Coordinates of C-alpha atoms in Angstrom, one line a residue:
X1 CA 5.6 31.9 54.6
X2 CA 3.6 29.1 53.6
X3 CA 2.0 28.8 57.3
X4 CA 0.3 32.4 56.5
X5 CA -0.3 31.3 52.5
X6 CA -2.7 28.2 54.0
X7 CA -4.9 30.9 56.4
X8 CA -5.2 32.9 54.0
X9 CA -7.3 30.9 52.0
X10 CA -9.1 29.6 54.3
X11 CA -9.7 32.0 57.2
X12 CA -12.6 33.4 55.1
X13 CA -14.6 29.8 55.4
X14 CA -14.0 30.2 60.2
X15 CA -15.5 33.5 60.2
X16 CA -18.2 32.4 62.8
X17 CA -15.6 29.8 64.3
X18 CA -16.1 26.4 63.2
X19 CA -17.0 24.6 59.5
X20 CA -18.6 20.5 59.4
X21 CA -17.7 17.2 57.5
X22 CA -19.2 18.9 54.0
X23 CA -17.7 22.3 54.4
X24 CA -14.4 20.7 55.2
X25 CA -14.0 18.3 51.8
X26 CA -15.6 21.9 49.7
X27 CA -12.6 23.6 51.5
X28 CA -9.8 21.0 50.5
X29 CA -11.0 21.1 47.0
X30 CA -10.6 24.2 46.7
X31 CA -6.8 23.9 47.8
X32 CA -6.8 21.9 44.4
X33 CA -5.3 19.0 45.7
X34 CA -6.8 15.7 45.5
X35 CA -9.1 14.1 47.9
X36 CA -10.8 10.6 49.6
X37 CA -14.0 11.4 50.5
X38 CA -13.7 8.4 53.0
X39 CA -10.5 9.2 54.1
X40 CA -11.1 13.0 55.1
X41 CA -14.4 11.4 56.3
X42 CA -12.2 9.5 58.4
X43 CA -9.7 11.8 59.7
X44 CA -12.4 14.3 61.0
X45 CA -13.9 12.0 62.9
X46 CA -11.4 11.0 64.3
X47 CA -10.8 14.3 65.3
X48 CA -14.0 16.0 66.7
X49 CA -14.6 11.7 68.3
X50 CA -12.3 13.6 70.9
X51 CA -14.4 16.1 71.7
X52 CA -18.2 15.3 70.4
X53 CA -19.7 18.0 68.5
X54 CA -19.3 18.1 64.7
X55 CA -17.5 20.7 63.5
X56 CA -13.8 21.8 63.7
X57 CA -12.1 25.1 64.1
X58 CA -8.7 27.5 62.0
X59 CA -6.4 24.9 63.4
X60 CA -7.8 21.3 63.5
X61 CA -8.5 21.8 59.3
X62 CA -4.6 22.7 59.3
X63 CA -4.1 19.2 60.9
X64 CA -6.3 17.3 58.7
X65 CA -4.8 19.0 54.9
X66 CA -1.0 18.5 56.6
X67 CA -2.1 14.5 57.9
X68 CA -3.6 13.8 53.7
X69 CA -0.6 16.1 52.1
X70 CA 2.4 16.2 54.1
X71 CA 3.3 12.2 52.6
X72 CA 6.2 12.1 55.2
X73 CA 7.7 10.1 51.6
X74 CA 8.0 13.4 50.2
X75 CA 9.6 15.0 52.9
X76 CA 12.3 12.5 52.8
X77 CA 12.8 14.5 48.8
X78 CA 11.9 17.5 49.7
X79 CA 14.7 17.8 52.3
X80 CA 17.3 16.6 50.2
X81 CA 17.6 18.8 47.9
X82 CA 16.0 21.4 50.1
X83 CA 19.5 22.7 52.0
X84 CA 16.8 25.2 54.6
X85 CA 14.4 22.1 54.6
X86 CA 11.2 25.5 53.7
X87 CA 12.1 26.1 49.8
X88 CA 14.2 24.9 46.6
X89 CA 15.7 27.6 44.2
X90 CA 15.3 26.6 41.0
X91 CA 19.0 25.4 41.0
X92 CA 18.1 23.0 43.4
X93 CA 14.8 21.4 41.2
X94 CA 17.4 21.1 38.9
X95 CA 19.4 19.2 40.0
X96 CA 16.2 17.1 41.4
X97 CA 14.8 17.2 38.1
X98 CA 18.4 15.1 36.7
X99 CA 18.5 12.6 40.0
X100 CA 16.3 11.7 40.5
X101 CA 13.7 12.2 37.5
X102 CA 16.6 11.5 34.7
X103 CA 15.7 14.5 33.1
X104 CA 19.5 14.7 31.6
X105 CA 18.4 18.1 29.4
X106 CA 16.4 19.5 32.7
X107 CA 18.0 23.5 32.8
X108 CA 16.5 26.6 33.9
X109 CA 13.9 27.4 31.7
X110 CA 12.3 23.6 33.2
X111 CA 12.6 24.9 36.7
X112 CA 10.7 27.9 35.6
X113 CA 8.2 26.6 34.2
X114 CA 7.4 23.6 37.1
X115 CA 7.0 26.9 39.8
X116 CA 5.0 28.4 37.8
X117 CA 3.5 26.0 37.0
X118 CA 2.8 24.1 40.8
X119 CA 4.0 26.8 43.4
X120 CA 0.6 28.2 45.0
X121 CA 2.3 30.6 47.0
X122 CA 2.7 34.1 44.9
X123 CA 5.5 35.1 47.5
X124 CA 7.8 32.3 47.0
X125 CA 6.7 31.9 43.1
X126 CA 8.1 36.0 42.2
X127 CA 11.5 34.1 43.6
X128 CA 11.8 32.0 42.0
X129 CA 11.6 28.7 44.0
X130 CA 9.6 26.0 45.4
X131 CA 8.0 25.6 48.4
X132 CA 6.7 21.9 50.1
X133 CA 3.1 23.2 49.3
X134 CA 4.6 24.0 45.2
X135 CA 6.5 20.3 45.2
X136 CA 3.7 18.1 46.7
X137 CA 1.5 19.5 43.9
X138 CA 4.5 18.7 41.1
X139 CA 4.9 16.0 42.6
X140 CA 1.4 14.4 42.1
X141 CA 0.3 16.5 38.8
X142 CA 0.6 14.6 34.9
X143 CA 3.8 16.0 35.0
X144 CA 5.3 12.8 37.5
X145 CA 3.2 10.1 35.7
X146 CA 4.1 7.1 35.0
X147 CA 3.9 7.2 32.2
X148 CA 5.6 8.9 29.6
X149 CA 4.6 12.4 29.1
X150 CA 5.3 12.5 24.7
X151 CA 3.4 9.6 24.2
X152 CA 0.2 10.7 25.7
X153 CA 0.5 12.7 22.1
X154 CA 0.4 10.8 18.5
X155 CA 4.0 10.7 18.0
X156 CA 4.6 7.8 16.4
X157 CA 4.3 6.9 12.3
X158 CA 0.8 7.0 10.6
X159 CA 1.6 6.4 7.0
X160 CA 3.0 2.4 7.2
X161 CA -0.5 0.9 5.4
X162 CA -3.4 -0.6 7.8
X163 CA -2.3 -4.4 8.3
X164 CA 1.1 -2.4 10.6
X165 CA -1.2 -1.6 13.3
X166 CA -3.0 -2.2 16.2
X167 CA -5.9 -2.1 16.5
X168 CA -8.8 -0.9 19.1
X169 CA -11.5 -3.2 18.4
X170 CA -14.2 -4.1 19.9
X171 CA -16.5 -7.5 19.5
X172 CA -20.3 -7.0 19.9
X173 CA -20.5 -3.9 20.4
X174 CA -24.3 -3.7 21.0
X175 CA -24.2 -5.6 24.0
X176 CA -23.6 -3.9 27.2
X177 CA -24.6 -7.3 29.0
X178 CA -24.7 -10.3 28.5
X179 CA -25.3 -12.7 25.1
X180 CA -28.0 -14.6 25.7
X181 CA -31.1 -12.1 27.0
X182 CA -29.2 -9.0 27.7
X183 CA -30.4 -5.7 26.6
X184 CA -28.4 -4.5 23.0
X185 CA -28.0 -0.6 23.4
X186 CA -25.7 2.6 22.3
X187 CA -24.6 3.4 24.8
X188 CA -22.2 0.0 23.9
X189 CA -21.3 2.0 20.7
X190 CA -21.0 5.4 22.8
X191 CA -18.6 4.3 24.4
X192 CA -16.6 2.3 23.0
X193 CA -15.8 5.0 20.3
X194 CA -14.8 7.4 23.4
X195 CA -12.1 4.8 24.3
X196 CA -10.8 5.3 21.3
X197 CA -12.1 1.7 20.0
X198 CA -12.2 2.3 16.2
X199 CA -13.4 -1.1 14.7
X200 CA -16.9 -1.3 16.6
X201 CA -19.7 -4.8 15.5
X202 CA -22.4 -4.8 14.0
X203 CA -24.9 -7.5 13.4
X204 CA -27.8 -7.2 11.1
X205 CA -30.8 -9.2 10.9
X206 CA -33.5 -8.1 9.1
X207 CA -36.4 -6.1 11.0
X208 CA -40.0 -5.2 10.8
X209 CA -41.4 -2.6 8.3
X210 CA -38.1 -2.9 6.7
X211 CA -35.7 -2.1 9.0
X212 CA -32.7 -4.1 10.1
X213 CA -32.0 -4.5 13.1
X214 CA -29.4 -5.5 15.5
X215 CA -29.2 -7.3 18.0
X216 CA -27.6 -11.1 19.2
X217 CA -29.1 -13.6 16.6
X218 CA -30.9 -16.3 17.9
X219 CA -30.7 -15.1 21.3
X220 CA -33.4 -13.3 23.1
X221 CA -30.8 -10.1 23.4
X222 CA -33.3 -6.8 23.1
X223 CA -33.1 -5.6 19.2
X224 CA -31.9 -1.6 18.5
X225 CA -32.8 -0.1 14.7
X226 CA -29.6 -0.6 12.6
X227 CA -30.2 3.6 11.0
X228 CA -29.8 4.8 14.8
X229 CA -26.5 2.7 15.0
X230 CA -25.6 4.5 13.0
X231 CA -26.6 8.1 13.5
X232 CA -24.7 7.1 17.0
X233 CA -22.1 6.1 15.0
X234 CA -21.8 9.2 13.2
X235 CA -22.2 11.6 16.1
X236 CA -19.9 10.0 18.4
X237 CA -16.9 8.3 15.6
X238 CA -13.7 11.4 15.7
X239 CA -14.1 12.0 19.1
X240 CA -11.6 10.2 20.5
X241 CA -9.3 10.0 17.9
X242 CA -9.0 11.6 13.8
X243 CA -8.2 8.2 12.0
X244 CA -10.3 5.5 10.7
X245 CA -13.4 3.4 12.3
X246 CA -13.9 -0.2 9.7
X247 CA -17.3 -1.4 10.8
X248 CA -17.4 -5.0 11.2
X249 CA -21.2 -5.8 9.6
X250 CA -22.4 -9.1 11.0
X251 CA -25.4 -9.3 7.8
X252 CA -27.4 -12.2 8.4
X253 CA -29.7 -9.6 6.2
X254 CA -31.6 -10.4 3.3
X255 CA -30.5 -8.0 -0.1
X256 CA -33.8 -6.3 0.1
X257 CA -32.9 -4.9 3.2
X258 CA -29.1 -5.1 2.8
X259 CA -29.9 -2.1 0.2
X260 CA -31.9 -0.2 3.4
X261 CA -28.8 -0.8 5.1
X262 CA -26.6 0.5 2.1
X263 CA -28.8 3.9 1.8
X264 CA -28.5 4.6 5.8
X265 CA -25.0 4.2 5.5
X266 CA -23.8 6.4 2.8
X267 CA -26.8 8.9 4.1
X268 CA -26.3 8.5 7.4
X269 CA -22.3 8.9 7.4
X270 CA -22.6 11.3 3.3
X271 CA -18.2 12.5 3.3
X272 CA -16.5 10.4 6.5
X273 CA -18.2 6.7 4.5
X274 CA -15.0 6.3 2.6
X275 CA -16.9 4.9 -1.0
X276 CA -13.5 4.9 -4.2
X277 CA -10.8 4.4 -3.7
X278 CA -7.7 7.2 -2.5
X279 CA -5.6 7.2 -5.2
X280 CA -5.4 4.7 -7.6
X281 CA -8.0 1.9 -8.5
X282 CA -5.6 -1.0 -8.0
X283 CA -4.9 -1.4 -5.1
X284 CA -1.8 -3.2 -4.6
X285 CA -1.2 -1.7 -0.9
X286 CA -2.9 -0.3 2.2
X287 CA -3.6 3.0 2.7
X288 CA -2.2 4.8 6.0
X289 CA -4.6 5.7 9.3
X290 CA -3.1 9.5 8.6
X291 CA -4.7 9.6 4.0
X292 CA -8.0 7.7 6.0
X293 CA -8.6 9.9 8.4
X294 CA -11.7 10.8 8.7
X295 CA -13.5 8.3 7.4
X296 CA -15.8 5.1 8.0
X297 CA -14.8 2.1 6.2
X298 CA -17.0 -0.7 5.6
X299 CA -16.1 -4.0 6.4
X300 CA -18.6 -7.2 4.7
X301 CA -18.4 -9.8 2.1
X302 CA -17.7 -8.4 -1.6
X303 CA -19.0 -9.5 -5.1
X304 CA -15.7 -9.5 -7.4
X305 CA -13.5 -7.0 -6.3
X306 CA -13.2 -3.3 -6.4
X307 CA -12.7 -1.6 -10.0
X308 CA -15.6 -3.6 -10.7
X309 CA -17.4 -1.9 -8.2
X310 CA -16.4 1.3 -8.8
X311 CA -17.3 1.4 -12.1
X312 CA -20.8 0.2 -11.2
X313 CA -21.7 2.5 -8.5
X314 CA -21.0 5.4 -11.4
X315 CA -24.1 3.6 -13.1
X316 CA -26.2 3.3 -10.4
X317 CA -26.6 -0.6 -9.8
X318 CA -29.8 -0.7 -8.1
X319 CA -32.2 -3.2 -7.1
X320 CA -28.8 -5.5 -8.1
X321 CA -27.6 -8.6 -6.1
X322 CA -24.6 -10.4 -6.4
X323 CA -23.8 -14.0 -5.0
X324 CA -20.9 -15.8 -3.4
X325 CA -20.6 -18.9 -3.4
X326 CA -20.9 -20.6 0.3
X327 CA -18.2 -22.0 1.4
X328 CA -16.5 -17.9 0.5
X329 CA -20.2 -16.5 2.6
X330 CA -21.0 -18.2 6.1
X331 CA -20.6 -15.8 8.3
X332 CA -17.7 -15.0 10.3
X333 CA -19.6 -16.1 13.6
X334 CA -21.9 -18.0 11.9
X335 CA -20.0 -21.0 12.9
X336 CA -18.9 -22.9 16.0
X337 CA -14.5 -23.3 16.1
X338 CA -15.0 -26.8 17.0
X339 CA -16.7 -27.1 13.4
X340 CA -13.4 -24.6 11.4
X341 CA -11.3 -26.0 8.8
X342 CA -8.8 -28.2 10.1
X343 CA -5.4 -25.8 10.6
X344 CA -1.5 -27.7 8.4
X345 CA 0.6 -29.0 11.7
X346 CA 3.9 -28.4 10.7
X347 CA 5.1 -29.0 14.1
X348 CA 7.4 -32.0 13.3
X349 CA 8.1 -34.0 10.4
X350 CA 6.3 -36.9 10.6
X351 CA 3.6 -34.4 9.7
X352 CA 4.5 -32.9 6.9
X353 CA 2.5 -35.1 4.4
X354 CA -0.7 -33.8 5.9
X355 CA 0.4 -30.3 4.8
X356 CA -2.7 -30.4 2.2
X357 CA -4.2 -27.1 2.4
X358 CA -6.9 -26.9 5.0
X359 CA -10.9 -28.8 4.6
X360 CA -13.0 -26.4 4.2
X361 CA -15.8 -27.9 6.6
X362 CA -18.5 -30.0 5.8
X363 CA -21.6 -27.6 5.9
X364 CA -20.5 -27.3 2.2
X365 CA -23.2 -30.4 1.2
X366 CA -25.5 -28.0 1.2
X367 CA -24.3 -26.0 -1.8
X368 CA -25.8 -22.5 -1.8
X369 CA -25.6 -18.7 -3.5
X370 CA -25.5 -16.6 -0.9
X371 CA -27.1 -13.6 -2.0
X372 CA -25.7 -10.0 -0.9
X373 CA -26.3 -6.1 -3.0
X374 CA -24.7 -5.0 -5.2
X375 CA -25.1 -1.4 -3.2
X376 CA -23.6 -2.7 -0.2
X377 CA -20.6 -4.7 -1.6
X378 CA -19.6 -1.7 -3.6
X379 CA -19.6 0.1 -0.5
X380 CA -16.6 -2.2 0.8
X381 CA -13.6 -0.9 -0.1
X382 CA -10.7 -1.6 2.3
X383 CA -11.6 -4.4 4.1
X384 CA -13.4 -7.2 2.1
X385 CA -14.3 -10.2 4.7
X386 CA -12.6 -13.1 2.9
X387 CA -13.7 -16.8 3.9
X388 CA -9.7 -17.9 6.0
X389 CA -9.0 -21.4 4.3
X390 CA -5.4 -22.0 5.3
X391 CA -1.9 -19.8 5.6
X392 CA -1.1 -21.2 2.6
X393 CA -3.9 -21.1 0.9
X394 CA -4.0 -17.1 2.1
X395 CA 0.1 -16.6 0.6
X396 CA -1.3 -17.7 -3.3
X397 CA -4.2 -16.0 -3.3
X398 CA -5.2 -13.5 -1.0
X399 CA -5.5 -9.3 -2.1
X400 CA -4.3 -7.5 0.0
X401 CA -7.4 -5.5 0.8
X402 CA -8.9 -8.5 1.9
X403 CA -8.8 -9.6 5.6
X404 CA -10.0 -12.8 7.6
X405 CA -11.6 -13.3 11.5
X406 CA -10.9 -16.5 13.1
X407 CA -12.1 -17.5 16.1
X408 CA -10.1 -17.8 19.6
X409 CA -9.7 -21.4 19.1
X410 CA -8.2 -21.6 16.1
X411 CA -6.1 -18.8 16.5
X412 CA -4.3 -19.9 19.4
X413 CA -4.5 -23.6 18.0
X414 CA -2.4 -21.9 15.7
X415 CA -0.3 -19.7 17.9
X416 CA 1.2 -23.2 19.7
X417 CA 1.4 -25.1 16.2
X418 CA 1.7 -22.9 13.1
X419 CA 3.6 -19.5 15.1
X420 CA 5.5 -19.1 12.8
X421 CA 3.6 -18.9 9.0
X422 CA 0.6 -17.1 11.4
X423 CA 3.9 -13.9 12.0
X424 CA 3.7 -13.9 8.4
X425 CA 0.1 -13.5 7.4
X426 CA -0.9 -10.8 9.8
X427 CA 2.8 -8.7 8.0
X428 CA 0.4 -9.2 4.8
X429 CA -2.5 -8.9 5.2
X430 CA -5.9 -7.2 8.4
X431 CA -6.5 -11.0 11.1
X432 CA -9.6 -10.1 13.5
X433 CA -9.4 -12.3 16.1
X434 CA -13.2 -12.7 18.6
X435 CA -14.3 -14.6 21.4
X436 CA -15.4 -17.9 21.2
X437 CA -19.3 -18.3 20.6
X438 CA -19.7 -20.2 23.8
X439 CA -18.7 -18.1 25.9
X440 CA -22.3 -16.4 26.8
X441 CA -21.5 -14.1 29.7
X442 CA -19.9 -12.1 27.2
X443 CA -16.4 -12.6 28.8
X444 CA -13.3 -12.5 27.3
X445 CA -9.5 -13.6 26.0
X446 CA -6.9 -12.7 26.8
X447 CA -6.1 -10.3 23.9
X448 CA -1.8 -10.9 25.0
X449 CA -0.9 -14.2 22.9
X450 CA -2.3 -12.6 19.8
X451 CA -1.0 -9.8 19.8
X452 CA 2.1 -11.7 20.4
X453 CA 1.8 -12.8 16.9
X454 CA 0.6 -9.5 14.8
X455 CA -3.2 -9.9 14.3
X456 CA -4.3 -6.2 14.6
X457 CA -8.2 -6.8 14.5
X458 CA -8.1 -8.7 18.9
X459 CA -12.3 -8.2 19.3
X460 CA -12.6 -7.9 23.2
X461 CA -16.0 -7.1 24.9
X462 CA -15.7 -4.4 25.5
X463 CA -18.9 -4.0 28.3
X464 CA -16.7 -6.6 30.2
X465 CA -14.8 -5.4 33.5
X466 CA -11.9 -7.4 34.2
X467 CA -7.6 -8.3 33.0
X468 CA -8.5 -9.0 29.4
X469 CA -10.1 -5.0 28.9
X470 CA -7.0 -3.6 31.4
X471 CA -4.7 -5.2 29.1
X472 CA -7.2 -3.9 26.6
X473 CA -6.4 -0.6 28.0
X474 CA -3.0 0.0 28.5
X475 CA -1.7 -1.1 25.8
X476 CA -4.1 1.7 23.9
X477 CA -2.7 4.8 26.0
X478 CA 0.0 4.2 24.2
X479 CA -0.1 6.9 20.8
X480 CA -2.3 9.4 22.2
X481 CA -4.8 7.6 22.9
X482 CA -5.4 7.1 18.9
X483 CA -7.0 3.2 19.1
X484 CA -4.4 2.9 16.5
X485 CA -0.5 1.2 17.6
X486 CA 2.6 0.8 15.3
X487 CA 3.4 -2.4 15.7
X488 CA 7.0 -3.6 16.3
X489 CA 9.4 -4.1 13.1
X490 CA 9.3 -7.8 13.4
X491 CA 5.7 -8.8 13.1
X492 CA 5.6 -5.7 9.9
X493 CA 8.3 -8.1 8.0
X494 CA 6.9 -9.9 5.5
X495 CA 10.4 -12.3 5.9
X496 CA 10.0 -12.3 9.4
X497 CA 11.2 -15.9 11.3
X498 CA 9.9 -14.0 14.6
X499 CA 7.8 -16.4 17.3
X500 CA 7.2 -15.4 20.0
X501 CA 8.1 -18.8 22.0
X502 CA 11.4 -18.4 20.5
X503 CA 12.2 -15.1 19.6
X504 CA 16.3 -15.9 19.4
X505 CA 17.4 -13.1 17.7
X506 CA 14.9 -11.0 17.8
X507 CA 15.6 -11.0 21.6
X508 CA 16.7 -6.9 22.9
X509 CA 16.8 -7.5 26.5
X510 CA 16.2 -5.2 29.0
X511 CA 16.6 -4.7 32.5
X512 CA 13.8 -2.7 35.3
X513 CA 14.1 -2.1 38.5
X514 CA 11.0 -1.2 40.0
X515 CA 10.9 0.8 43.4
X516 CA 7.5 0.3 45.3
X517 CA 7.7 3.2 47.9
X518 CA 4.2 3.8 49.1
X519 CA 0.2 4.0 48.3
X520 CA -1.9 7.3 49.0
X521 CA -5.7 7.0 49.8
X522 CA -6.3 3.4 48.4
X523 CA -9.8 3.1 48.2
X524 CA -10.7 1.0 51.6
X525 CA -11.5 -2.6 52.7
X526 CA -15.3 -3.9 51.8
X527 CA -14.5 -5.4 55.4
X528 CA -13.9 -2.1 56.9
X529 CA -16.1 0.2 59.1
X530 CA -13.5 4.0 58.1
X531 CA -11.4 4.2 56.2
X532 CA -9.0 1.1 56.0
X533 CA -7.2 -2.2 54.2
X534 CA -4.7 -4.7 54.3
X535 CA -2.9 -3.8 50.5
X536 CA -0.5 -5.0 48.6
X537 CA 1.2 -4.8 45.2
X538 CA 0.8 -7.4 42.3
X539 CA 3.6 -6.6 39.9
X540 CA 3.3 -8.4 36.6
X541 CA 4.4 -8.1 33.1
X542 CA 2.2 -9.3 30.3
X543 CA 4.5 -10.6 26.6
X544 CA 6.2 -13.4 25.2
X545 CA 5.5 -17.0 27.3
X546 CA 9.4 -16.6 28.7
X547 CA 8.7 -13.1 30.0
X548 CA 5.4 -13.1 32.3
X549 CA 6.2 -13.4 35.1
X550 CA 4.3 -12.1 38.7
X551 CA 5.6 -11.0 42.0
X552 CA 3.9 -9.6 45.0
X553 CA 5.1 -6.6 47.5
X554 CA 4.2 -7.4 51.5
X555 CA 1.0 -6.7 52.8
X556 CA 0.8 -3.6 54.4
X557 CA -1.6 -3.9 57.7
X558 CA -4.9 -2.0 58.0
X559 CA -3.8 1.3 56.3
X560 CA -5.4 2.3 53.1
X561 CA -4.1 6.0 53.7
X562 CA -0.3 5.8 53.4
X563 CA 0.8 2.2 52.9
X564 CA 4.2 2.3 52.8
X565 CA 6.4 -0.7 50.9
X566 CA 10.2 0.7 50.0
X567 CA 10.7 -2.3 48.1
X568 CA 12.0 -3.2 45.6
X569 CA 12.1 -5.9 42.0
X570 CA 13.8 -6.3 39.4
X571 CA 13.0 -7.9 35.9
X572 CA 14.5 -8.8 33.0
X573 CA 12.3 -8.2 29.6
X574 CA 13.8 -9.8 26.2
X575 CA 11.2 -8.2 24.5
X576 CA 10.9 -4.4 25.5
X577 CA 7.8 -4.0 22.4
X578 CA 5.2 -6.6 23.0
X579 CA 5.4 -6.4 27.1
X580 CA 3.0 -4.2 29.2
X581 CA 3.4 -4.1 32.9
X582 CA 0.2 -4.3 35.4
X583 CA 0.2 -2.2 39.2
X584 CA -2.6 -4.2 40.8
X585 CA -3.8 -3.5 44.5
X586 CA -5.3 -6.0 46.5
X587 CA -6.8 -6.3 50.2
X588 CA -5.9 -8.7 51.9
X589 CA -9.3 -10.9 53.6
X590 CA -7.8 -13.7 54.5
X591 CA -4.7 -16.6 54.1
X592 CA -6.9 -17.5 51.2
X593 CA -8.4 -14.5 49.1
X594 CA -7.4 -11.4 48.5
X595 CA -10.3 -8.5 47.0
X596 CA -9.1 -5.8 44.2
X597 CA -8.7 -2.6 44.7
X598 CA -7.2 -1.3 41.8
X599 CA -5.3 -1.1 38.8
X600 CA -3.0 0.5 36.4
X601 CA -1.5 -1.2 33.1
X602 CA 0.7 0.5 30.0
X603 CA 2.9 -0.5 27.8
X604 CA 6.4 -1.3 29.2
X605 CA 7.9 1.3 27.4
X606 CA 6.0 4.2 27.7
X607 CA 7.0 4.0 31.1
X608 CA 8.7 7.0 32.7
X609 CA 12.0 6.8 34.4
X610 CA 12.1 8.2 37.9

C-alpha cells in the first residue's frame, strides 16, 4: 500500500523517463521531510556513477528516498509495536506513547490526533492506523522534539516584580563585529529583538547638526543616528515577545542633545514609551512583566525621585537641567574594572575589620557636576541607573527602582568572596553585568556564573557566536522564548542563604539518563570531498559549580549521514533549576583536534522524556 501511495505522488515527474539531481531534490521536498542537499547529492552520485549517466529512474528514486528516510533505528521501534510490521493500530500507538514517550495520559484521542496529523496515506488514515511512513514523519516532527512542548509557550507566572526574572540582555547592541573598528549597524538591534532580547544597549554621543549618534565612543566604529535606532526599535520591539523592553542608555551627550534624545523617544515610540508609574506614584515594589506588556522603559541616570519627575512633566521643563555629582554619575562602563570600588571581603574572620563600605574610586578628586536634561531624566521611571558602591550601601540606601551595572571582573570577585550578599542584592535590585572593556574582539564571558547568583541582566555581545551565546539562546528558549524566565525561588527570596558554591539545603538532586542513539544528515566534515565526517558527541551540563560536567561518546568513522552510537550516559544534578544541558557534535580531525559541526542547548528542566 505504501508503495502504491509513493508511486502515485512521484510518477508524474517520471513521465519522460528520468530526472536529474535538481529535480530529485525538488521531488524529495514535496514528500514533506527535511533533506540535506550534500547527502542527497552523494547518494544520487553513488547511484548514477555505476552507469555513467546524470539521471535516475523511478526505482532509483525510491531507493534514494529509502536510503535517507527509512532509518533502521525507526524500523526497530516500529516493529517492536506493530505485530504485522506494516501498520500500527491506534491501540498499538497508544502503547508506544505510554511506554516509550512516557505519556501516561495518552488515549485514543491522542493517537487519532497524531494519525490525522502525520499519516500521509489516506487509506491508512481512514482505517485509524499509522504506516511506517506516518511513523517516520511523527518521529521527525516537533512533537517528538527533546524540548518540552509546553515550554514552547509562556507557562510561568508573569506577575512577579521585574527583579524576579532573568532577562535576555545584549551588550553594545549596535555592533555587528568587533569593538574597535567594526561597523555599527541597525541590524544589531533588529536581530537582537527578533531573538527575543529585552534589554538593549545604546551608546549615545553628541553628533553634528544637533543629531545624537550611536557608536562605541573613542574608537573607529562607524556612527548611526540615534533617531534611526529608536525607529528600528519601534518597528521590531514586540515581534518576538509582548513583554517590556529596557533601553539601557550609555549617555555621553550634552544636555542640549539629551533633550533631542528625549524628543525622539517620545515622538517615535509614542504610547509604547513608559512615562509615568502604573498605579501608585510612590513605588515600593517593581511592577511585573505582565503589567508592563508592550511598554519600553528607559534606563538612565535620573535627577531626584519619580514623584518629582512626574510633577515636573506636567509643567513642561524645556531646556532645564539637573545636576548629579560625579561619583553617582560615572557612566556605568567608562571605567575599566580594575578601577572599580574595592569589595568587602568576608571570606574569613581575620578580615572582618576591613568590612567598611567600599572605597569610592579615586576619580572623585576631580569633583565635577554632570548636567542631565530634565526632559530625559523624567523619562526614567522604574529603571534608574545607580552607581554601585557596596552591597551594604545598597541594602541601606537603594530604592527598588534603582539598578546597578557591575563589570564582569568585579562581579566575578563578588561571586567568589561574597556570594550570599550578591544573592541577597539581586533578590531586591535589578543587576546588570557587562563584559570588560578589554574584550576588543567582542568576545563573551560565561553567563552561567552570574545567573547562578541571580543577576537579571547578564549582557552579552549577541554578534559573537560561540558557547556563551549558545548558553544564552538555550536558557531563553524557555517560557515561550519571551525573554523573561522566572528565577528559582531561592534566588527571589530576600532571606535566602543560597550560594552556588555551597548549595546545602537548596539541593534537589535529580538523576538523568541519556541514551545517545544516532545522528542523521549531520553536516559533513570540511575535510571531506563527499558527505563524510568522523562524528562524536559531547554532552555537557552547565549550572552551579558542582553540576558542571562533560562526557563524550565514541567516534563513528566516516559517517555523517546516519552515525549510530547506542551509548548511555548518566548524570546526577544537584540544582536542576539552574542547569542547562548542551549537546555538541564535532568531527574528529586528528587525535588532538576536533571541528565543530553543530550543537543544541536547552534548560535541563525543559528536557522531554522519551
